[in-house]
Amino acid sequence: MATIAKTPQWTYKGVDGSGKSVKGVLEASSEAQAIQQLKARGVMPDKLAEKGAGTGLQQEIAIPGLERGPSLKDLALLTRQLATMVGAGVSILRALSIVKDQTENPKLRRTVVEISAKVESGTALSDALEEFPLVIPPIMVHLVRAGETGGFLDKSLVMVADNFEAETKLRSKVKAALTYPVVVLIVALLGVAAMLIFIVPVFEKMFSDLGSDLPAPTQLLVNLSNAMPIVVPVVIVASVAFAIWWGRSKNTEAVRKVVDPLKLKLPVFGKLNTKIALTRFTRNFATMLASGVPILQSLTIVGATSGNHVITSSLDAVQAKVREGRPIAEALGGAEIFPDMLVQMVGIGEESGSIDQMLEKTADFYDDEVETMSSQLTAMLEPLMIVFMGALLGFMIVALYMPMFMVFQSIQSM
C-alpha cells in the first residue's frame, strides 16, 4: 500500500502589516515556500522552524531560536568566494555548488542549497536570495540585483563582502571595548552574592552571641543575606523572563521607539552608539550608491539596516524631501541626528558628482572615531571598575569586622 508523504508543518512568529505580533502554524514543502506564504498574508517572519521532523528516536531534536544563524563573517566569506569565482568566469550555479561545501554554518548551508535549486530552475540570483529574509540581509539582495542589472555581478559581490567585513570589524571593536568592564562587573556581583550567601551567615551567628546592637553597615549586610533566598530566585526568574521577552520584542517598532533614542542619550555610551549608527548608515549608503541603486531605494534600504529607529524615522522624512526635488544634503540637514560634517560632505559630493566616494570617506572617519572612542572607553572603564569592585568588597569586609572592633574597644575600656 502506497504511503502518502505528509507536507511538513512550520511554526512561525512575525509581525503583520499593522505592526501586530502574530504566530501560528502552516504547511509548506520547504522553508522558502513557507516564507512565500507568509509574505502573501502580509506577515514579515521573525522566527520560522519546522514542526515535528520525524518520530521517536529518529526525530531530530531542534529547539526553535537556539540554532545559530549565519554571522556577518559567514556571509562575508560566502560572498567573497562567490565574487572570486564569478570574476574568474565560473557560472553562478557552479559557484554556489562549490561554496555550499565550504560553508560551515548549517543554516546557511541549507539556504545555499535551496538558492542553488531556485537558480537552476531559472530564478535570478537576487530573486532567490530575497526569498530568505531570515538569513540573507536586504542590502545583499539589492546589491546583487544591481550587479545583475548592470552586468557587474562580481563587483557587486565584492562590495557586499567589503560591507559585511567592515561591519564585522566595527562590531569587534565595540565588543573588545565592552568585554573587560562587563566581565569585571559580573565577577564583582558574583563575589558579592557569594559573600552574602556563604560568609555573612557565619558572621551573623557569631554576632548573635555578642548580644549587642550591630552597626548600620553590618546590619545592612545581614538583612541582605537574609533576603538572598528570596531575591536570588526572583532575579533568576525575572532575568529569564526578560531575556525571552526581549528576544521576541526587541525588533518590534513599539520597543525600538523607546529603546533606540535612549541608546543615543546614555551618559557614557550615547556618543559611541551615535557614531556606530552613523558609520553603518554612511557605509551602507555609499555601497548602495556605488552599485547604481537609485537614491530613494537606497535610503529605504539603509534606513532598515541602520540598526537604530531614530535614523530610520529620520530617513523617512529625508525621502519625502528628496521626492519633492530637494538636494540630499538639504534633506539630511533637516534631521537632527545627522551632524553638519556629514551634511557638508554629502553636499560636496552632490556638487562634484561623487556622493558615494564622499560617503565612504565619511564612513572611514566615523569608523576611526568609533575605534578611538572604544579605546578611550576601555582605558577609562578599566580603572573605574577595579576601584568599584575594590570599594564594594572592601566595604563588605569592613562591615563584617566592625562588630569585632567594637568588642575589642569595649574590652580595652573595661
CSV table of C-alpha atoms in Angstrom, one decimal:
chain,number,residue,atom,x,y,z
A,1,MET,CA,0.0,0.0,0.0
A,2,ALA,CA,1.5,3.3,-1.0
A,3,THR,CA,2.3,5.8,1.7
A,4,ILE,CA,1.3,9.4,1.1
A,5,ALA,CA,4.1,11.8,2.1
A,6,LYS,CA,2.9,14.3,4.6
A,7,THR,CA,3.6,18.0,4.0
A,8,PRO,CA,5.9,19.5,6.6
A,9,GLN,CA,4.4,21.9,9.1
A,10,TRP,CA,6.2,25.1,10.1
A,11,THR,CA,5.7,27.2,13.2
A,12,TYR,CA,6.2,30.9,12.7
A,13,LYS,CA,6.3,34.2,14.6
A,14,GLY,CA,6.4,37.6,13.0
A,15,VAL,CA,4.7,41.0,12.5
A,16,ASP,CA,1.8,41.7,10.2
A,17,GLY,CA,1.2,44.8,8.2
A,18,SER,CA,-0.3,46.7,11.1
A,19,GLY,CA,2.7,46.1,13.3
A,20,LYS,CA,1.0,43.5,15.5
A,21,SER,CA,2.9,40.4,16.6
A,22,VAL,CA,1.4,37.1,15.2
A,23,LYS,CA,2.2,33.4,15.4
A,24,GLY,CA,0.9,30.2,14.1
A,25,VAL,CA,1.4,27.0,12.1
A,26,LEU,CA,1.3,26.5,8.3
A,27,GLU,CA,2.0,23.7,5.8
A,28,ALA,CA,4.8,24.1,3.2
A,29,SER,CA,7.1,21.8,1.4
A,30,SER,CA,10.2,24.0,2.2
A,31,GLU,CA,11.3,26.9,4.2
A,32,ALA,CA,11.2,29.2,1.1
A,33,GLN,CA,7.6,28.2,0.3
A,34,ALA,CA,6.6,28.9,4.0
A,35,ILE,CA,8.2,32.4,3.7
A,36,GLN,CA,6.3,33.0,0.4
A,37,GLN,CA,3.0,32.0,2.1
A,38,LEU,CA,3.7,34.4,5.0
A,39,LYS,CA,4.5,37.2,2.6
A,40,ALA,CA,1.3,36.6,0.8
A,41,ARG,CA,-0.5,37.0,4.1
A,42,GLY,CA,1.3,40.3,4.7
A,43,VAL,CA,3.4,38.8,7.6
A,44,MET,CA,7.1,39.6,8.0
A,45,PRO,CA,8.5,36.4,9.7
A,46,ASP,CA,10.9,36.8,12.6
A,47,LYS,CA,11.2,33.1,13.6
A,48,LEU,CA,10.4,30.1,11.4
A,49,ALA,CA,11.0,26.4,12.4
A,50,GLU,CA,9.9,23.1,11.0
A,51,LYS,CA,7.5,21.3,13.4
A,52,GLY,CA,7.9,17.6,14.2
A,53,ALA,CA,10.5,16.4,11.7
A,54,GLY,CA,10.4,12.6,12.3
A,55,THR,CA,9.1,10.5,15.2
A,56,GLY,CA,10.5,8.6,18.1
A,57,LEU,CA,14.3,8.1,18.1
A,58,GLN,CA,14.5,9.2,14.5
A,59,GLN,CA,13.1,12.6,15.4
A,60,GLU,CA,15.5,15.5,15.0
A,61,ILE,CA,15.7,17.5,18.2
A,62,ALA,CA,15.5,21.2,17.3
A,63,ILE,CA,14.7,23.9,19.7
A,64,PRO,CA,13.4,27.0,17.9
A,65,GLY,CA,15.6,30.0,18.3
A,66,LEU,CA,18.7,28.1,19.5
A,67,GLU,CA,20.1,27.2,16.1
A,68,ARG,CA,22.8,29.7,15.4
A,69,GLY,CA,22.2,31.7,12.3
A,70,PRO,CA,25.0,32.8,10.0
A,71,SER,CA,27.1,35.7,11.2
A,72,LEU,CA,28.2,38.6,9.0
A,73,LYS,CA,31.6,36.9,8.9
A,74,ASP,CA,30.0,33.8,7.4
A,75,LEU,CA,28.1,35.9,4.8
A,76,ALA,CA,31.3,37.9,4.0
A,77,LEU,CA,33.2,34.7,3.3
A,78,LEU,CA,30.4,33.3,1.2
A,79,THR,CA,30.1,36.4,-1.0
A,80,ARG,CA,33.9,36.8,-1.2
A,81,GLN,CA,34.2,33.3,-2.6
A,82,LEU,CA,31.3,33.8,-5.0
A,83,ALA,CA,32.8,37.1,-6.2
A,84,THR,CA,36.2,35.4,-6.9
A,85,MET,CA,34.7,32.5,-8.8
A,86,VAL,CA,32.2,34.7,-10.8
A,87,GLY,CA,35.0,37.1,-11.7
A,88,ALA,CA,37.1,34.1,-12.9
A,89,GLY,CA,34.3,33.1,-15.3
A,90,VAL,CA,32.7,30.3,-13.2
A,91,SER,CA,28.9,30.1,-13.7
A,92,ILE,CA,26.9,31.2,-10.7
A,93,LEU,CA,25.3,27.8,-10.4
A,94,ARG,CA,28.7,26.1,-10.3
A,95,ALA,CA,29.9,28.7,-7.8
A,96,LEU,CA,27.0,28.1,-5.5
A,97,SER,CA,27.7,24.3,-5.6
A,98,ILE,CA,31.3,24.9,-4.6
A,99,VAL,CA,30.7,27.4,-1.8
A,100,LYS,CA,28.0,25.1,-0.4
A,101,ASP,CA,30.6,22.5,0.6
A,102,GLN,CA,32.8,25.2,2.2
A,103,THR,CA,30.1,26.8,4.3
A,104,GLU,CA,30.3,25.8,7.9
A,105,ASN,CA,27.1,27.2,9.3
A,106,PRO,CA,24.4,24.6,8.9
A,107,LYS,CA,21.5,27.1,8.4
A,108,LEU,CA,23.4,29.0,5.7
A,109,ARG,CA,24.5,25.7,4.0
A,110,ARG,CA,20.8,24.7,3.7
A,111,THR,CA,19.9,28.1,2.4
A,112,VAL,CA,22.6,27.9,-0.3
A,113,VAL,CA,21.3,24.5,-1.4
A,114,GLU,CA,17.8,25.9,-1.8
A,115,ILE,CA,19.1,29.1,-3.5
A,116,SER,CA,21.1,26.9,-5.9
A,117,ALA,CA,17.9,24.8,-6.7
A,118,LYS,CA,16.0,28.0,-7.5
A,119,VAL,CA,18.7,29.4,-9.7
A,120,GLU,CA,18.9,26.1,-11.5
A,121,SER,CA,15.2,26.3,-12.2
A,122,GLY,CA,15.6,29.7,-13.9
A,123,THR,CA,15.2,32.2,-11.0
A,124,ALA,CA,17.5,35.1,-10.9
A,125,LEU,CA,20.1,35.0,-8.0
A,126,SER,CA,18.7,38.2,-6.4
A,127,ASP,CA,15.2,36.9,-6.5
A,128,ALA,CA,16.3,33.6,-5.0
A,129,LEU,CA,18.2,35.5,-2.2
A,130,GLU,CA,15.1,37.6,-1.5
A,131,GLU,CA,13.1,34.5,-0.5
A,132,PHE,CA,15.3,34.0,2.6
A,133,PRO,CA,14.9,37.2,4.6
A,134,LEU,CA,15.7,35.4,7.9
A,135,VAL,CA,19.2,34.6,6.5
A,136,ILE,CA,20.1,37.0,3.7
A,137,PRO,CA,20.2,40.7,4.6
A,138,PRO,CA,18.2,43.0,2.3
A,139,ILE,CA,21.3,45.1,1.4
A,140,MET,CA,22.9,41.9,-0.1
A,141,VAL,CA,19.7,41.3,-2.2
A,142,HIS,CA,19.6,44.8,-3.6
A,143,LEU,CA,23.4,45.0,-4.4
A,144,VAL,CA,23.2,41.6,-6.2
A,145,ARG,CA,20.2,42.8,-8.1
A,146,ALA,CA,22.0,46.0,-9.1
A,147,GLY,CA,25.0,43.9,-10.3
A,148,GLU,CA,22.8,41.6,-12.3
A,149,THR,CA,21.1,44.5,-14.0
A,150,GLY,CA,24.4,46.4,-14.7
A,151,GLY,CA,26.4,43.4,-15.7
A,152,PHE,CA,28.9,43.6,-12.9
A,153,LEU,CA,27.8,40.9,-10.5
A,154,ASP,CA,31.3,40.0,-9.4
A,155,LYS,CA,32.0,43.7,-8.4
A,156,SER,CA,28.7,43.9,-6.5
A,157,LEU,CA,29.5,40.7,-4.6
A,158,VAL,CA,32.9,42.2,-3.7
A,159,MET,CA,31.0,45.3,-2.4
A,160,VAL,CA,28.8,43.1,-0.3
A,161,ALA,CA,31.8,41.3,1.1
A,162,ASP,CA,33.6,44.5,1.9
A,163,ASN,CA,30.5,45.9,3.6
A,164,PHE,CA,30.0,42.8,5.8
A,165,GLU,CA,33.7,42.7,6.7
A,166,ALA,CA,33.6,46.4,7.7
A,167,GLU,CA,30.5,45.8,9.8
A,168,THR,CA,32.2,42.8,11.4
A,169,LYS,CA,35.3,44.8,12.2
A,170,LEU,CA,33.1,47.6,13.7
A,171,ARG,CA,31.2,45.1,16.0
A,172,SER,CA,34.5,43.5,17.1
A,173,LYS,CA,35.9,46.9,18.2
A,174,VAL,CA,32.8,47.6,20.3
A,175,LYS,CA,32.8,44.1,21.8
A,176,ALA,CA,36.5,44.4,22.6
A,177,ALA,CA,35.8,47.7,24.4
A,178,LEU,CA,33.0,46.3,26.5
A,179,THR,CA,34.2,42.8,27.3
A,180,TYR,CA,36.5,43.7,30.1
A,181,PRO,CA,34.2,46.0,32.1
A,182,VAL,CA,31.3,43.6,31.7
A,183,VAL,CA,33.4,40.7,32.9
A,184,VAL,CA,34.7,42.7,35.9
A,185,LEU,CA,31.1,43.7,36.8
A,186,ILE,CA,29.9,40.1,36.6
A,187,VAL,CA,32.8,38.9,38.8
A,188,ALA,CA,32.1,41.6,41.3
A,189,LEU,CA,28.4,40.8,41.5
A,190,LEU,CA,29.1,37.1,41.8
A,191,GLY,CA,31.6,37.8,44.6
A,192,VAL,CA,29.1,39.9,46.5
A,193,ALA,CA,26.4,37.2,46.1
A,194,ALA,CA,28.8,34.5,47.3
A,195,MET,CA,29.8,36.5,50.4
A,196,LEU,CA,26.1,37.3,51.2
A,197,ILE,CA,25.1,33.6,50.8
A,198,PHE,CA,28.0,31.8,52.4
A,199,ILE,CA,30.1,34.1,54.5
A,200,VAL,CA,27.7,36.6,56.1
A,201,PRO,CA,25.5,33.9,57.7
A,202,VAL,CA,28.7,32.5,59.5
A,203,PHE,CA,29.4,36.0,60.9
A,204,GLU,CA,25.8,36.6,61.7
A,205,LYS,CA,25.9,33.5,64.0
A,206,MET,CA,28.9,35.0,65.7
A,207,PHE,CA,27.3,38.4,66.0
A,208,SER,CA,24.2,36.9,67.7
A,209,ASP,CA,26.4,35.6,70.5
A,210,LEU,CA,27.6,39.1,71.2
A,211,GLY,CA,24.2,40.3,72.3
A,212,SER,CA,24.7,43.9,71.3
A,213,ASP,CA,23.2,46.0,68.5
A,214,LEU,CA,25.1,45.7,65.2
A,215,PRO,CA,26.5,48.8,63.4
A,216,ALA,CA,24.3,50.0,60.5
A,217,PRO,CA,26.6,48.7,57.7
A,218,THR,CA,26.8,45.3,59.3
A,219,GLN,CA,23.0,45.2,59.9
A,220,LEU,CA,22.6,46.1,56.2
A,221,LEU,CA,24.7,43.1,55.1
A,222,VAL,CA,22.8,40.8,57.5
A,223,ASN,CA,19.4,42.0,56.1
A,224,LEU,CA,20.6,41.5,52.5
A,225,SER,CA,21.9,38.0,53.4
A,226,ASN,CA,18.6,37.0,54.9
A,227,ALA,CA,16.8,38.2,51.8
A,228,MET,CA,19.1,36.3,49.4
A,229,PRO,CA,17.0,33.1,49.4
A,230,ILE,CA,14.1,35.1,48.1
A,231,VAL,CA,15.9,37.6,46.0
A,232,VAL,CA,18.1,35.1,44.0
A,233,PRO,CA,15.2,33.0,42.6
A,234,VAL,CA,13.2,36.1,41.8
A,235,VAL,CA,16.2,37.7,40.0
A,236,ILE,CA,16.8,34.5,38.0
A,237,VAL,CA,13.2,34.1,37.0
A,238,ALA,CA,12.9,37.8,36.1
A,239,SER,CA,16.1,37.7,34.1
A,240,VAL,CA,15.0,34.6,32.1
A,241,ALA,CA,11.5,36.1,31.5
A,242,PHE,CA,13.1,39.4,30.4
A,243,ALA,CA,15.5,37.6,28.1
A,244,ILE,CA,12.7,35.7,26.5
A,245,TRP,CA,10.6,38.8,26.1
A,246,TRP,CA,13.5,40.8,24.8
A,247,GLY,CA,14.3,38.2,22.2
A,248,ARG,CA,10.8,38.3,20.9
A,249,SER,CA,10.1,42.1,21.2
A,250,LYS,CA,13.5,43.8,20.7
A,251,ASN,CA,12.8,44.3,16.9
A,252,THR,CA,9.2,45.5,17.2
A,253,GLU,CA,8.6,49.1,16.4
A,254,ALA,CA,7.0,49.9,19.8
A,255,VAL,CA,10.1,48.7,21.7
A,256,ARG,CA,12.6,50.4,19.3
A,257,LYS,CA,10.8,53.7,19.5
A,258,VAL,CA,11.5,53.7,23.2
A,259,VAL,CA,14.9,51.9,23.4
A,260,ASP,CA,16.8,53.3,20.4
A,261,PRO,CA,16.5,57.0,21.4
A,262,LEU,CA,17.7,56.1,24.9
A,263,LYS,CA,20.8,54.4,23.4
A,264,LEU,CA,21.8,57.7,21.8
A,265,LYS,CA,21.3,59.6,25.1
A,266,LEU,CA,23.2,57.4,27.5
A,267,PRO,CA,25.8,59.4,29.6
A,268,VAL,CA,28.9,57.4,28.6
A,269,PHE,CA,27.8,55.2,25.7
A,270,GLY,CA,25.4,57.6,23.9
A,271,LYS,CA,28.1,59.2,21.7
A,272,LEU,CA,29.6,55.8,20.9
A,273,ASN,CA,26.2,54.4,19.9
A,274,THR,CA,25.6,57.5,17.7
A,275,LYS,CA,28.9,57.1,15.9
A,276,ILE,CA,28.2,53.4,15.3
A,277,ALA,CA,24.8,54.1,13.8
A,278,LEU,CA,26.3,56.9,11.6
A,279,THR,CA,29.1,54.6,10.5
A,280,ARG,CA,26.7,51.9,9.5
A,281,PHE,CA,24.4,54.4,7.7
A,282,THR,CA,27.1,56.1,5.7
A,283,ARG,CA,28.9,52.9,4.7
A,284,ASN,CA,25.7,51.2,3.6
A,285,PHE,CA,24.5,54.3,1.7
A,286,ALA,CA,27.9,54.6,0.0
A,287,THR,CA,27.8,50.9,-1.0
A,288,MET,CA,24.3,51.2,-2.4
A,289,LEU,CA,25.0,54.3,-4.5
A,290,ALA,CA,28.3,52.9,-5.8
A,291,SER,CA,26.4,49.9,-7.1
A,292,GLY,CA,23.9,52.0,-9.0
A,293,VAL,CA,20.9,51.5,-6.8
A,294,PRO,CA,18.6,54.6,-7.0
A,295,ILE,CA,18.8,57.1,-4.2
A,296,LEU,CA,15.3,56.7,-2.9
A,297,GLN,CA,15.5,52.9,-2.9
A,298,SER,CA,19.0,53.2,-1.2
A,299,LEU,CA,17.5,55.4,1.5
A,300,THR,CA,14.8,52.9,2.2
A,301,ILE,CA,17.3,50.0,2.5
A,302,VAL,CA,19.9,51.8,4.6
A,303,GLY,CA,17.1,53.0,6.9
A,304,ALA,CA,16.1,49.4,7.5
A,305,THR,CA,19.7,48.3,8.1
A,306,SER,CA,20.9,51.3,10.2
A,307,GLY,CA,20.1,49.5,13.4
A,308,ASN,CA,18.5,52.5,15.1
A,309,HIS,CA,14.9,53.7,14.9
A,310,VAL,CA,15.9,57.3,15.1
A,311,ILE,CA,17.9,57.1,11.9
A,312,THR,CA,15.1,55.0,10.2
A,313,SER,CA,12.4,57.5,11.1
A,314,SER,CA,14.6,60.5,10.1
A,315,LEU,CA,15.3,58.9,6.7
A,316,ASP,CA,11.5,58.7,6.1
A,317,ALA,CA,11.4,62.5,6.3
A,318,VAL,CA,14.5,62.7,4.1
A,319,GLN,CA,12.9,60.6,1.4
A,320,ALA,CA,9.9,62.8,1.4
A,321,LYS,CA,12.0,65.9,0.8
A,322,VAL,CA,14.1,64.2,-1.9
A,323,ARG,CA,10.9,63.2,-3.7
A,324,GLU,CA,10.0,66.9,-3.7
A,325,GLY,CA,13.2,67.6,-5.6
A,326,ARG,CA,15.3,68.9,-2.8
A,327,PRO,CA,19.1,68.1,-2.6
A,328,ILE,CA,20.1,65.2,-0.4
A,329,ALA,CA,22.3,67.4,1.7
A,330,GLU,CA,19.4,69.8,2.4
A,331,ALA,CA,17.1,66.9,3.3
A,332,LEU,CA,19.7,65.4,5.6
A,333,GLY,CA,20.3,68.8,7.2
A,334,GLY,CA,16.7,68.9,8.4
A,335,ALA,CA,17.2,65.9,10.6
A,336,GLU,CA,18.9,66.4,14.0
A,337,ILE,CA,20.6,63.0,14.0
A,338,PHE,CA,22.9,63.8,11.1
A,339,PRO,CA,25.8,66.1,12.0
A,340,ASP,CA,27.0,69.1,10.0
A,341,MET,CA,30.1,67.4,8.7
A,342,LEU,CA,28.1,64.6,7.2
A,343,VAL,CA,25.7,67.0,5.6
A,344,GLN,CA,28.6,69.1,4.2
A,345,MET,CA,30.4,66.0,2.8
A,346,VAL,CA,27.2,64.9,1.1
A,347,GLY,CA,26.7,68.5,-0.3
A,348,ILE,CA,30.3,68.4,-1.7
A,349,GLY,CA,29.6,65.0,-3.2
A,350,GLU,CA,26.4,66.3,-4.9
A,351,GLU,CA,28.3,69.2,-6.4
A,352,SER,CA,31.1,67.0,-7.7
A,353,GLY,CA,29.0,64.0,-8.7
A,354,SER,CA,30.8,61.7,-6.2
A,355,ILE,CA,28.4,61.2,-3.3
A,356,ASP,CA,29.4,57.6,-2.9
A,357,GLN,CA,33.1,58.5,-2.5
A,358,MET,CA,32.4,61.2,0.0
A,359,LEU,CA,30.1,58.9,2.0
A,360,GLU,CA,32.8,56.3,2.0
A,361,LYS,CA,35.4,58.8,3.3
A,362,THR,CA,32.9,59.9,6.0
A,363,ALA,CA,32.3,56.3,7.0
A,364,ASP,CA,36.1,55.8,7.3
A,365,PHE,CA,36.2,58.9,9.5
A,366,TYR,CA,33.4,57.7,11.8
A,367,ASP,CA,35.0,54.2,11.9
A,368,ASP,CA,38.2,55.8,13.2
A,369,GLU,CA,36.1,57.8,15.7
A,370,VAL,CA,34.5,54.6,16.9
A,371,GLU,CA,37.9,52.9,17.3
A,372,THR,CA,39.3,55.9,19.2
A,373,MET,CA,36.2,56.2,21.5
A,374,SER,CA,36.3,52.5,22.1
A,375,SER,CA,39.9,52.6,23.2
A,376,GLN,CA,39.3,55.6,25.4
A,377,LEU,CA,36.2,54.0,26.9
A,378,THR,CA,38.2,50.8,27.7
A,379,ALA,CA,41.0,52.9,29.2
A,380,MET,CA,38.6,54.8,31.4
A,381,LEU,CA,36.3,51.9,32.5
A,382,GLU,CA,39.1,49.5,33.4
A,383,PRO,CA,40.4,51.5,36.5
A,384,LEU,CA,36.9,52.6,37.4
A,385,MET,CA,35.7,49.0,37.5
A,386,ILE,CA,38.7,47.9,39.6
A,387,VAL,CA,38.0,50.8,42.0
A,388,PHE,CA,34.3,49.9,42.1
A,389,MET,CA,35.0,46.2,42.8
A,390,GLY,CA,37.6,47.0,45.4
A,391,ALA,CA,35.4,49.6,47.2
A,392,LEU,CA,32.4,47.2,47.2
A,393,LEU,CA,34.3,44.2,48.6
A,394,GLY,CA,36.3,46.4,51.0
A,395,PHE,CA,33.0,47.8,52.3
A,396,MET,CA,31.7,44.3,53.0
A,397,ILE,CA,34.9,43.2,54.7
A,398,VAL,CA,35.0,46.3,57.0
A,399,ALA,CA,31.2,45.9,57.7
A,400,LEU,CA,31.8,42.3,58.8
A,401,TYR,CA,34.6,43.2,61.2
A,402,MET,CA,33.1,46.3,62.7
A,403,PRO,CA,31.3,44.4,65.5
A,404,MET,CA,34.6,42.7,66.4
A,405,PHE,CA,36.3,46.1,66.6
A,406,MET,CA,33.6,47.3,68.9
A,407,VAL,CA,34.0,44.3,71.2
A,408,PHE,CA,37.8,44.9,71.4
A,409,GLN,CA,37.2,48.5,72.2
A,410,SER,CA,34.7,47.7,74.9
A,411,ILE,CA,37.2,45.1,76.4
A,412,GLN,CA,40.0,47.6,76.4
A,413,SER,CA,37.8,50.2,78.1
A,414,MET,CA,37.0,47.9,81.0
